[in-house]
Amino acid sequence: MTRALFPQFSGLWVPLVLARDVPKAKPLAMTLAGEPIVLFRDADGAIHALMDRCPHRGVALSLGKVEGGEIACPFHGWRFDGDGYCRHVPWNPDAKLETLSATPLPLREAGGLVWLFTGRDAVGEPAVPAAFLLPGVRVTAQSFHWQVHWTRVMENMLDTPHLPFVHARSIGKALRGRTAEKMVMNWHPTDHGAEIVAQRAGEAPRSSLRYHFPNAMELAIDPGGRVLRLLAVCSPADAGATRLTIYTIRDFARLRWLDPLFARANRRIAEEDRAILESSQPAEVPPASEEHSVATDAPTLAFRKIWFTRIRPGGG
């Protein structure tokens, strides 16, 4: 019987990395939902993904080399193309290569990102956030590894009420003296996720957060009519761990040497969140009935319903 891939995270299109960050002549190892993956480019430069496990003796293909657009296993030199087909077995000219394939994974390049489908046969196509398709923007990426389940991180990204407490010295500073006021959080479903609208007493409704199914949040800052977006992708890594990737999309200050300034600000805010979230018990979000909630938890409760009804059941 064929083993199911990506338990509890199957049948989904998820962004992995910027396409330009995949090396031209060596493999790139990643882990998604506990499964090791290797990315590499073929002779034409197209990116492919295989399970990072040689079908011969189970070692990591990512420890090998990319030669002529094929990845060579570091143990016995078996070579595989981007579709997983075995192309060469040293010392065995009579080997039945068609029976010795590695496991390929469906992959697309769209919006400058590498998207992986968490299953053997792709269904549909990835829904690329419109911000990645805007003309004249610079996109950068940085990743963090947190010791907490990805669902806790995803909920945090959709949660506005925590800002004046977790981020009292940064993005939540302006809200510190207003927590006695009423805040209304509304969740409006869209074709590919939801729009989150926040309203505080005496202010017009503000829409700056978007949820992109299954595991991303987009924050629209857009100062003075310029484009400044942050896309936080909360990917399950190993059991109980999250790979948080923050993509910064901007149409100003596009010089490369300015990238560290934006990265530093993102890192500071992310570290404030990490210090709190890694204390979560249990590490994975439980059913809503097992924790107390209030009206301003509407977005996180909506995500929790998606987790239990649309994502988690797919893992079997």
mmCIF file of N, CA and C in Angstrom, residues 189-273:
data_model
loop_
_atom_site.group_PDB
_atom_site.id
_atom_site.type_symbol
_atom_site.label_atom_id
_atom_site.label_comp_id
_atom_site.label_asym_id
_atom_site.label_seq_id
_atom_site.Cartn_x
_atom_site.Cartn_y
_atom_site.Cartn_z
ATOM 1 N N PRO A 189 -15.471 36.017 4.399
ATOM 2 C CA PRO A 189 -14.895 35.016 3.494
ATOM 3 C C PRO A 189 -14.754 35.536 2.071
ATOM 4 N N THR A 190 -13.679 35.103 1.403
ATOM 5 C CA THR A 190 -13.441 35.412 -0.010
ATOM 6 C C THR A 190 -13.222 34.096 -0.749
ATOM 7 N N ASP A 191 -12.992 34.182 -2.052
ATOM 8 C CA ASP A 191 -12.798 32.969 -2.843
ATOM 9 C C ASP A 191 -11.596 32.158 -2.378
ATOM 10 N N HIS A 192 -10.570 32.842 -1.862
ATOM 11 C CA HIS A 192 -9.342 32.132 -1.499
ATOM 12 C C HIS A 192 -8.923 32.375 -0.052
ATOM 13 N N GLY A 193 -9.881 32.716 0.802
ATOM 14 C CA GLY A 193 -9.551 32.931 2.202
ATOM 15 C C GLY A 193 -10.546 33.846 2.866
ATOM 16 N N ALA A 194 -10.074 34.997 3.341
ATOM 17 C CA ALA A 194 -10.969 35.931 4.022
ATOM 18 C C ALA A 194 -10.317 37.300 4.140
ATOM 19 N N GLU A 195 -11.157 38.296 4.305
ATOM 20 C CA GLU A 195 -10.718 39.655 4.630
ATOM 21 C C GLU A 195 -11.123 39.929 6.074
ATOM 22 N N ILE A 196 -10.213 40.484 6.842
ATOM 23 C CA ILE A 196 -10.473 40.766 8.245
ATOM 24 C C ILE A 196 -10.611 42.279 8.419
ATOM 25 N N VAL A 197 -11.742 42.697 8.943
ATOM 26 C CA VAL A 197 -12.033 44.126 9.128
ATOM 27 C C VAL A 197 -12.116 44.420 10.617
ATOM 28 N N ALA A 198 -11.296 45.365 11.061
ATOM 29 C CA ALA A 198 -11.276 45.770 12.467
ATOM 30 C C ALA A 198 -11.872 47.164 12.614
ATOM 31 N N GLN A 199 -12.634 47.364 13.663
ATOM 32 C CA GLN A 199 -13.192 48.696 13.945
ATOM 33 C C GLN A 199 -13.060 48.985 15.421
ATOM 34 N N ARG A 200 -12.423 50.111 15.734
ATOM 35 C CA ARG A 200 -12.295 50.556 17.106
ATOM 36 C C ARG A 200 -13.208 51.759 17.329
ATOM 37 N N ALA A 201 -13.566 51.989 18.559
ATOM 38 C CA ALA A 201 -14.520 53.043 18.901
ATOM 39 C C ALA A 201 -14.121 54.385 18.290
ATOM 40 N N GLY A 202 -15.077 55.022 17.615
ATOM 41 C CA GLY A 202 -14.847 56.338 17.055
ATOM 42 C C GLY A 202 -14.061 56.360 15.771
ATOM 43 N N GLU A 203 -13.772 55.201 15.203
ATOM 44 C CA GLU A 203 -12.987 55.130 13.975
ATOM 45 C C GLU A 203 -13.761 54.411 12.895
ATOM 46 N N ALA A 204 -13.419 54.701 11.654
ATOM 47 C CA ALA A 204 -14.002 53.978 10.533
ATOM 48 C C ALA A 204 -13.416 52.568 10.485
ATOM 49 N N PRO A 205 -14.150 51.605 9.921
ATOM 50 C CA PRO A 205 -13.614 50.246 9.794
ATOM 51 C C PRO A 205 -12.320 50.241 8.985
ATOM 52 N N ARG A 206 -11.397 49.391 9.395
ATOM 53 C CA ARG A 206 -10.108 49.291 8.709
ATOM 54 C C ARG A 206 -9.894 47.864 8.236
ATOM 55 N N SER A 207 -9.524 47.750 6.975
ATOM 56 C CA SER A 207 -9.242 46.428 6.403
ATOM 57 C C SER A 207 -7.785 46.380 5.973
ATOM 58 N N SER A 208 -6.968 45.725 6.759
ATOM 59 C CA SER A 208 -5.549 45.627 6.418
ATOM 60 C C SER A 208 -5.033 44.199 6.440
ATOM 61 N N LEU A 209 -5.839 43.267 6.954
ATOM 62 C CA LEU A 209 -5.425 41.870 7.041
ATOM 63 C C LEU A 209 -6.225 41.007 6.069
ATOM 64 N N ARG A 210 -5.525 40.083 5.434
ATOM 65 C CA ARG A 210 -6.193 39.094 4.592
ATOM 66 C C ARG A 210 -5.639 37.711 4.932
ATOM 67 N N TYR A 211 -6.524 36.763 4.994
ATOM 68 C CA TYR A 211 -6.121 35.360 5.172
ATOM 69 C C TYR A 211 -6.133 34.693 3.806
ATOM 70 N N HIS A 212 -5.016 34.044 3.462
ATOM 71 C CA HIS A 212 -4.908 33.291 2.220
ATOM 72 C C HIS A 212 -4.852 31.809 2.565
ATOM 73 N N PHE A 213 -5.878 31.085 2.190
ATOM 74 C CA PHE A 213 -5.947 29.652 2.470
ATOM 75 C C PHE A 213 -4.774 28.940 1.799
ATOM 76 N N PRO A 214 -4.100 28.002 2.492
ATOM 77 C CA PRO A 214 -4.429 27.507 3.839
ATOM 78 C C PRO A 214 -3.599 28.118 4.964
ATOM 79 N N ASN A 215 -2.440 28.746 4.645
ATOM 80 C CA ASN A 215 -1.496 29.029 5.741
ATOM 81 C C ASN A 215 -0.767 30.357 5.614
ATOM 82 N N ALA A 216 -1.437 31.401 5.107
ATOM 83 C CA ALA A 216 -0.754 32.677 4.940
ATOM 84 C C ALA A 216 -1.631 33.852 5.362
ATOM 85 N N MET A 217 -0.971 34.912 5.817
ATOM 86 C CA MET A 217 -1.617 36.167 6.165
ATOM 87 C C MET A 217 -0.929 37.285 5.401
ATOM 88 N N GLU A 218 -1.726 38.197 4.839
ATOM 89 C CA GLU A 218 -1.181 39.374 4.174
ATOM 90 C C GLU A 218 -1.562 40.622 4.964
ATOM 91 N N LEU A 219 -0.552 41.414 5.306
ATOM 92 C CA LEU A 219 -0.763 42.690 5.979
ATOM 93 C C LEU A 219 -0.480 43.808 4.989
ATOM 94 N N ALA A 220 -1.473 44.655 4.753
ATOM 95 C CA ALA A 220 -1.320 45.799 3.853
ATOM 96 C C ALA A 220 -1.017 47.032 4.690
ATOM 97 N N ILE A 221 0.169 47.579 4.536
ATOM 98 C CA ILE A 221 0.572 48.795 5.246
ATOM 99 C C ILE A 221 0.402 50.003 4.319
ATOM 100 N N ASP A 222 0.952 49.927 3.124
ATOM 101 C CA ASP A 222 0.744 50.894 2.039
ATOM 102 C C ASP A 222 0.814 52.350 2.503
ATOM 103 N N PRO A 223 1.968 52.795 2.994
ATOM 104 C CA PRO A 223 2.084 54.175 3.489
ATOM 105 C C PRO A 223 2.012 55.198 2.359
ATOM 106 N N GLY A 224 1.181 56.211 2.525
ATOM 107 C CA GLY A 224 1.092 57.284 1.538
ATOM 108 C C GLY A 224 0.731 56.822 0.147
ATOM 109 N N GLY A 225 -0.025 55.749 0.044
ATOM 110 C CA GLY A 225 -0.424 55.262 -1.264
ATOM 111 C C GLY A 225 0.607 54.374 -1.942
ATOM 112 N N ARG A 226 1.769 54.222 -1.320
ATOM 113 C CA ARG A 226 2.771 53.306 -1.867
ATOM 114 C C ARG A 226 2.449 51.871 -1.451
ATOM 115 N N VAL A 227 3.086 50.902 -2.089
ATOM 116 C CA VAL A 227 2.833 49.500 -1.780
ATOM 117 C C VAL A 227 3.851 49.001 -0.766
ATOM 118 N N LEU A 228 3.361 48.538 0.367
ATOM 119 C CA LEU A 228 4.182 47.838 1.346
ATOM 120 C C LEU A 228 3.325 46.743 1.958
ATOM 121 N N ARG A 229 3.594 45.516 1.565
ATOM 122 C CA ARG A 229 2.835 44.362 2.047
ATOM 123 C C ARG A 229 3.771 43.366 2.714
ATOM 124 N N LEU A 230 3.270 42.733 3.742
ATOM 125 C CA LEU A 230 3.971 41.622 4.375
ATOM 126 C C LEU A 230 3.105 40.385 4.233
ATOM 127 N N LEU A 231 3.665 39.329 3.701
ATOM 128 C CA LEU A 231 2.954 38.060 3.606
ATOM 129 C C LEU A 231 3.660 37.074 4.522
ATOM 130 N N ALA A 232 2.957 36.632 5.566
ATOM 131 C CA ALA A 232 3.515 35.678 6.521
ATOM 132 C C ALA A 232 2.976 34.293 6.202
ATOM 133 N N VAL A 233 3.864 33.380 5.823
ATOM 134 C CA VAL A 233 3.486 32.006 5.500
ATOM 135 C C VAL A 233 3.906 31.109 6.654
ATOM 136 N N CYS A 234 2.923 30.452 7.256
ATOM 137 C CA CYS A 234 3.142 29.633 8.451
ATOM 138 C C CYS A 234 3.132 28.158 8.048
ATOM 139 N N SER A 235 4.302 27.616 7.798
ATOM 140 C CA SER A 235 4.389 26.243 7.284
ATOM 141 C C SER A 235 4.768 25.262 8.385
ATOM 142 N N PRO A 236 4.037 24.147 8.487
ATOM 143 C CA PRO A 236 4.472 23.115 9.424
ATOM 144 C C PRO A 236 5.820 22.556 8.989
ATOM 145 N N ALA A 237 6.739 22.463 9.912
ATOM 146 C CA ALA A 237 8.043 21.870 9.604
ATOM 147 C C ALA A 237 8.046 20.455 10.170
ATOM 148 N N ASP A 238 8.823 20.208 11.197
ATOM 149 C CA ASP A 238 8.755 18.924 11.886
ATOM 150 C C ASP A 238 7.620 18.982 12.903
ATOM 151 N N ALA A 239 7.402 17.877 13.593
ATOM 152 C CA ALA A 239 6.311 17.815 14.567
ATOM 153 C C ALA A 239 6.454 18.925 15.602
ATOM 154 N N GLY A 240 5.410 19.742 15.719
ATOM 155 C CA GLY A 240 5.407 20.788 16.718
ATOM 156 C C GLY A 240 6.276 21.981 16.409
ATOM 157 N N ALA A 241 6.780 22.092 15.180
ATOM 158 C CA ALA A 241 7.638 23.214 14.814
ATOM 159 C C ALA A 241 7.095 23.892 13.567
ATOM 160 N N THR A 242 7.374 25.197 13.455
ATOM 161 C CA THR A 242 6.870 25.999 12.344
ATOM 162 C C THR A 242 8.012 26.701 11.633
ATOM 163 N N ARG A 243 7.938 26.718 10.326
ATOM 164 C CA ARG A 243 8.828 27.562 9.526
ATOM 165 C C ARG A 243 8.006 28.772 9.088
ATOM 166 N N LEU A 244 8.278 29.907 9.700
ATOM 167 C CA LEU A 244 7.586 31.141 9.361
ATOM 168 C C LEU A 244 8.420 31.899 8.338
ATOM 169 N N THR A 245 7.852 32.130 7.164
ATOM 170 C CA THR A 245 8.528 32.906 6.130
ATOM 171 C C THR A 245 7.770 34.202 5.915
ATOM 172 N N ILE A 246 8.475 35.305 6.022
ATOM 173 C CA ILE A 246 7.875 36.615 5.803
ATOM 174 C C ILE A 246 8.390 37.184 4.490
ATOM 175 N N TYR A 247 7.467 37.405 3.568
ATOM 176 C CA TYR A 247 7.792 38.031 2.289
ATOM 177 C C TYR A 247 7.446 39.514 2.386
ATOM 178 N N THR A 248 8.395 40.370 2.070
ATOM 179 C CA THR A 248 8.177 41.812 2.046
ATOM 180 C C THR A 248 8.048 42.251 0.591
ATOM 181 N N ILE A 249 6.958 42.927 0.281
ATOM 182 C CA ILE A 249 6.664 43.364 -1.084
ATOM 183 C C ILE A 249 6.537 44.885 -1.057
ATOM 184 N N ARG A 250 7.372 45.583 -1.818
ATOM 185 C CA ARG A 250 7.352 47.043 -1.778
ATOM 186 C C ARG A 250 7.656 47.627 -3.155
ATOM 187 N N ASP A 251 7.075 48.819 -3.423
ATOM 188 C CA ASP A 251 7.341 49.494 -4.688
ATOM 189 C C ASP A 251 8.169 50.759 -4.484
ATOM 190 N N PHE A 252 8.844 50.867 -3.344
ATOM 191 C CA PHE A 252 9.722 51.999 -3.054
ATOM 192 C C PHE A 252 10.946 51.447 -2.320
ATOM 193 N N ALA A 253 11.981 52.274 -2.193
ATOM 194 C CA ALA A 253 13.210 51.829 -1.521
ATOM 195 C C ALA A 253 13.622 50.448 -2.030
ATOM 196 N N ARG A 254 13.701 50.317 -3.340
ATOM 197 C CA ARG A 254 13.896 48.999 -3.942
ATOM 198 C C ARG A 254 15.354 48.593 -4.104
ATOM 199 N N LEU A 255 16.283 49.433 -3.681
ATOM 200 C CA LEU A 255 17.693 49.069 -3.783
ATOM 201 C C LEU A 255 18.006 47.896 -2.853
ATOM 202 N N ARG A 256 18.846 46.993 -3.327
ATOM 203 C CA ARG A 256 19.155 45.786 -2.563
ATOM 204 C C ARG A 256 19.743 46.091 -1.191
ATOM 205 N N TRP A 257 20.559 47.140 -1.106
ATOM 206 C CA TRP A 257 21.225 47.416 0.168
ATOM 207 C C TRP A 257 20.252 47.879 1.252
ATOM 208 N N LEU A 258 19.011 48.209 0.856
ATOM 209 C CA LEU A 258 18.004 48.596 1.840
ATOM 210 C C LEU A 258 17.238 47.393 2.403
ATOM 211 N N ASP A 259 17.399 46.232 1.796
ATOM 212 C CA ASP A 259 16.676 45.039 2.257
ATOM 213 C C ASP A 259 16.897 44.745 3.746
ATOM 214 N N PRO A 260 18.141 44.859 4.254
ATOM 215 C CA PRO A 260 18.344 44.556 5.679
ATOM 216 C C PRO A 260 17.556 45.447 6.628
ATOM 217 N N LEU A 261 17.225 46.676 6.212
ATOM 218 C CA LEU A 261 16.448 47.550 7.079
ATOM 219 C C LEU A 261 15.045 46.990 7.299
ATOM 220 N N PHE A 262 14.425 46.519 6.223
ATOM 221 C CA PHE A 262 13.093 45.924 6.342
ATOM 222 C C PHE A 262 13.178 44.594 7.092
ATOM 223 N N ALA A 263 14.219 43.822 6.804
ATOM 224 C CA ALA A 263 14.382 42.523 7.460
ATOM 225 C C ALA A 263 14.572 42.689 8.965
ATOM 226 N N ARG A 264 15.295 43.724 9.366
ATOM 227 C CA ARG A 264 15.541 43.954 10.791
ATOM 228 C C ARG A 264 14.230 44.265 11.524
ATOM 229 N N ALA A 265 13.393 45.078 10.903
ATOM 230 C CA ALA A 265 12.113 45.411 11.526
ATOM 231 C C ALA A 265 11.230 44.174 11.644
ATOM 232 N N ASN A 266 11.188 43.368 10.590
ATOM 233 C CA ASN A 266 10.398 42.137 10.632
ATOM 234 C C ASN A 266 10.901 41.190 11.708
ATOM 235 N N ARG A 267 12.220 41.092 11.816
ATOM 236 C CA ARG A 267 12.812 40.176 12.796
ATOM 237 C C ARG A 267 12.468 40.592 14.224
ATOM 238 N N ARG A 268 12.495 41.892 14.475
ATOM 239 C CA ARG A 268 12.187 42.382 15.822
ATOM 240 C C ARG A 268 10.759 42.029 16.214
ATOM 241 N N ILE A 269 9.822 42.268 15.307
ATOM 242 C CA ILE A 269 8.414 41.998 15.603
ATOM 243 C C ILE A 269 8.171 40.492 15.729
ATOM 244 N N ALA A 270 8.784 39.717 14.825
ATOM 245 C CA ALA A 270 8.619 38.264 14.886
ATOM 246 C C ALA A 270 9.160 37.697 16.191
ATOM 247 N N GLU A 271 10.250 38.233 16.672
ATOM 248 C CA GLU A 271 10.835 37.739 17.915
ATOM 249 C C GLU A 271 9.920 38.021 19.107
ATOM 250 N N GLU A 272 9.222 39.166 19.067
ATOM 251 C CA GLU A 272 8.260 39.468 20.127
ATOM 252 C C GLU A 272 7.152 38.416 20.160
ATOM 253 N N ASP A 273 6.667 38.012 18.988
ATOM 254 C CA ASP A 273 5.636 36.981 18.910
ATOM 255 C C ASP A 273 6.167 35.629 19.364
#
